[in-house]
Amino acid sequence: MRSTETAEAAAVAATVPPAGPVLADGESARTVRLAGLSLVVRSRALPAGAEPALYVHGLGGSSQNWSALMDKLAGIVDSEALDLPGFGHSPPPDDGNYSLAGHARAVVRLLDAERRGPVHLFGNSMGGAVAVKVAAARPDLVRTLTLVSPAMPEVPPQRTAWPTGLASVPGLPRLYMRATRDWPVERRAAELFALCYGDPSVIDERTRAEAAAEYQRRLELPYFWDAMIRSTRGIVNAYTLSGQHALWRQAERVLAPTLLVYGGRDKLVSIKTARRAGHAFRDSRLLTIPDSGHVAMMEHPELVARAFRALLDERAGVPGRTEPGTGPSAAVAGS
């Protein structure tokens, strides 16, 4: 990704087909077509003049992962969330590049094409690592950075994260598919909830049914496993990079005020990395939610929204409204 990369000539917007994403009240969606790339973008717009925000989902996720937080921030920012190439309702990229750098280029190209930057940039898990790369390479595009359980290198990773990483090993995904081919989609969705949520019992039946239906739709996509496997390999490969391309080194280059959010029950990103992250990002504040899992913006959107509003107040110099425990390098018991 080059900092001198110019804006796309124009983004061509088209109506999302009837089989497009399930939208929450107040949301709309469109497809942005770029050379070799089509991205579905979910919006929750405000009247002109509001500062823009862009949300980047994690591995296996979609723009819908941000709907709850976008709702909590309605009236605060002009929100858009994209489906990364090959995920959600976005088709695969023409070049088949699912590396973190490839996903970051897609984000940059979208922002350049639509001239929305600088934005309040949010990222979860893999999307958090992607957001770090964007913020480090293109500081002109980022007002603030909010990272929810960002997939930053951790050695050794906690044991509950090993199965996800093993998806990058040639042959193992095929063995997994054979071993689970008789699983009903409801079981697959339940396994995903158990992996990502601190307390899956809070998920209502409607949400479970919608998640199962969406899981079934994705399984039927011819590129589903390719996008998952290649993106997982992209994460693993990024963890092995050294020098200026190393993710932790790139975190040190981020200039934007940064909010770090970690869950005490996260099975994929250990809360132990929060301390290192707090030191790596030069202008950081930390929110820890003891009861949360890997997707705090879905499980505890009100707490994440509150911390983000405190960040905005701090940035604007509003006195006396900073949330308890937020501020540079501070930790919050959020529940």
GROMACS .gro file of N, CA, C and O in nm, residues 132 145 147 150 152 248 250-252 254 256 258 260 276-284:
model
   88
  132VAL      N    1  -0.491  -0.115   1.167
  132VAL     CA    2  -0.358  -0.070   1.209
  132VAL      C    3  -0.272  -0.039   1.087
  132VAL      O    4  -0.203   0.063   1.082
  145LEU      N    5  -0.868   0.590   1.601
  145LEU     CA    6  -0.862   0.447   1.575
  145LEU      C    7  -0.919   0.373   1.695
  145LEU      O    8  -0.876   0.395   1.809
  147LEU      N    9  -0.989  -0.014   1.824
  147LEU     CA   10  -0.956  -0.153   1.795
  147LEU      C   11  -1.019  -0.244   1.899
  147LEU      O   12  -0.992  -0.233   2.019
  150PRO      N   13  -0.794  -0.656   1.861
  150PRO     CA   14  -0.720  -0.660   1.734
  150PRO      C   15  -0.630  -0.783   1.727
  150PRO      O   16  -0.571  -0.823   1.827
  152MET      N   17  -0.329  -0.885   1.682
  152MET     CA   18  -0.188  -0.852   1.683
  152MET      C   19  -0.109  -0.975   1.726
  152MET      O   20  -0.158  -1.059   1.802
  248TRP      N   21   0.350  -0.494   1.514
  248TRP     CA   22   0.377  -0.414   1.633
  248TRP      C   23   0.459  -0.290   1.600
  248TRP      O   24   0.439  -0.184   1.659
  250GLN      N   25   0.434  -0.134   1.315
  250GLN     CA   26   0.339  -0.044   1.251
  250GLN      C   27   0.249   0.023   1.354
  250GLN      O   28   0.210   0.139   1.337
  251ALA      N   29   0.216  -0.049   1.462
  251ALA     CA   30   0.137   0.011   1.569
  251ALA      C   31   0.209   0.133   1.628
  251ALA      O   32   0.146   0.234   1.663
  252GLU      N   33   0.341   0.124   1.639
  252GLU     CA   34   0.419   0.235   1.694
  252GLU      C   35   0.417   0.358   1.604
  252GLU      O   36   0.444   0.469   1.649
  254VAL      N   37   0.144   0.462   1.440
  254VAL     CA   38   0.009   0.519   1.435
  254VAL      C   39   0.007   0.652   1.512
  254VAL      O   40   0.047   0.659   1.628
  256ALA      N   41  -0.287   0.851   1.521
  256ALA     CA   42  -0.424   0.882   1.563
  256ALA      C   43  -0.448   0.842   1.710
  256ALA      O   44  -0.396   0.740   1.756
  258THR      N   45  -0.600   0.650   1.993
  258THR     CA   46  -0.642   0.510   1.978
  258THR      C   47  -0.713   0.460   2.103
  258THR      O   48  -0.663   0.475   2.215
  260LEU      N   49  -0.837   0.113   2.270
  260LEU     CA   50  -0.816  -0.031   2.268
  260LEU      C   51  -0.921  -0.097   2.355
  260LEU      O   52  -0.942  -0.058   2.470
  276ARG      N   53   0.081  -0.476   2.618
  276ARG     CA   54   0.176  -0.444   2.511
  276ARG      C   55   0.117  -0.342   2.414
  276ARG      O   56   0.187  -0.250   2.369
  277ALA      N   57  -0.011  -0.359   2.383
  277ALA     CA   58  -0.076  -0.264   2.292
  277ALA      C   59  -0.077  -0.124   2.351
  277ALA      O   60  -0.056  -0.025   2.280
  278GLY      N   61  -0.102  -0.115   2.481
  278GLY     CA   62  -0.104   0.016   2.546
  278GLY      C   63   0.028   0.088   2.535
  278GLY      O   64   0.032   0.212   2.530
  279HIS      N   65   0.138   0.012   2.533
  279HIS     CA   66   0.270   0.073   2.519
  279HIS      C   67   0.304   0.100   2.372
  279HIS      O   68   0.375   0.195   2.342
  280ALA      N   69   0.253   0.015   2.281
  280ALA     CA   70   0.289   0.028   2.140
  280ALA      C   71   0.224   0.150   2.074
  280ALA      O   72   0.289   0.223   1.999
  281PHE      N   73   0.096   0.172   2.101
  281PHE     CA   74   0.026   0.285   2.041
  281PHE      C   75   0.057   0.410   2.123
  281PHE      O   76   0.031   0.415   2.243
  282ARG      N   77   0.110   0.510   2.057
  282ARG     CA   78   0.166   0.625   2.129
  282ARG      C   79   0.061   0.709   2.199
  282ARG      O   80   0.093   0.778   2.297
  283ASP      N   81  -0.063   0.707   2.154
  283ASP     CA   82  -0.169   0.789   2.215
  283ASP      C   83  -0.289   0.699   2.238
  283ASP      O   84  -0.388   0.703   2.167
  284SER      N   85  -0.279   0.614   2.340
  284SER     CA   86  -0.381   0.511   2.360
  284SER      C   87  -0.454   0.525   2.492
  284SER      O   88  -0.403   0.584   2.588
   0.00000   0.00000   0.00000
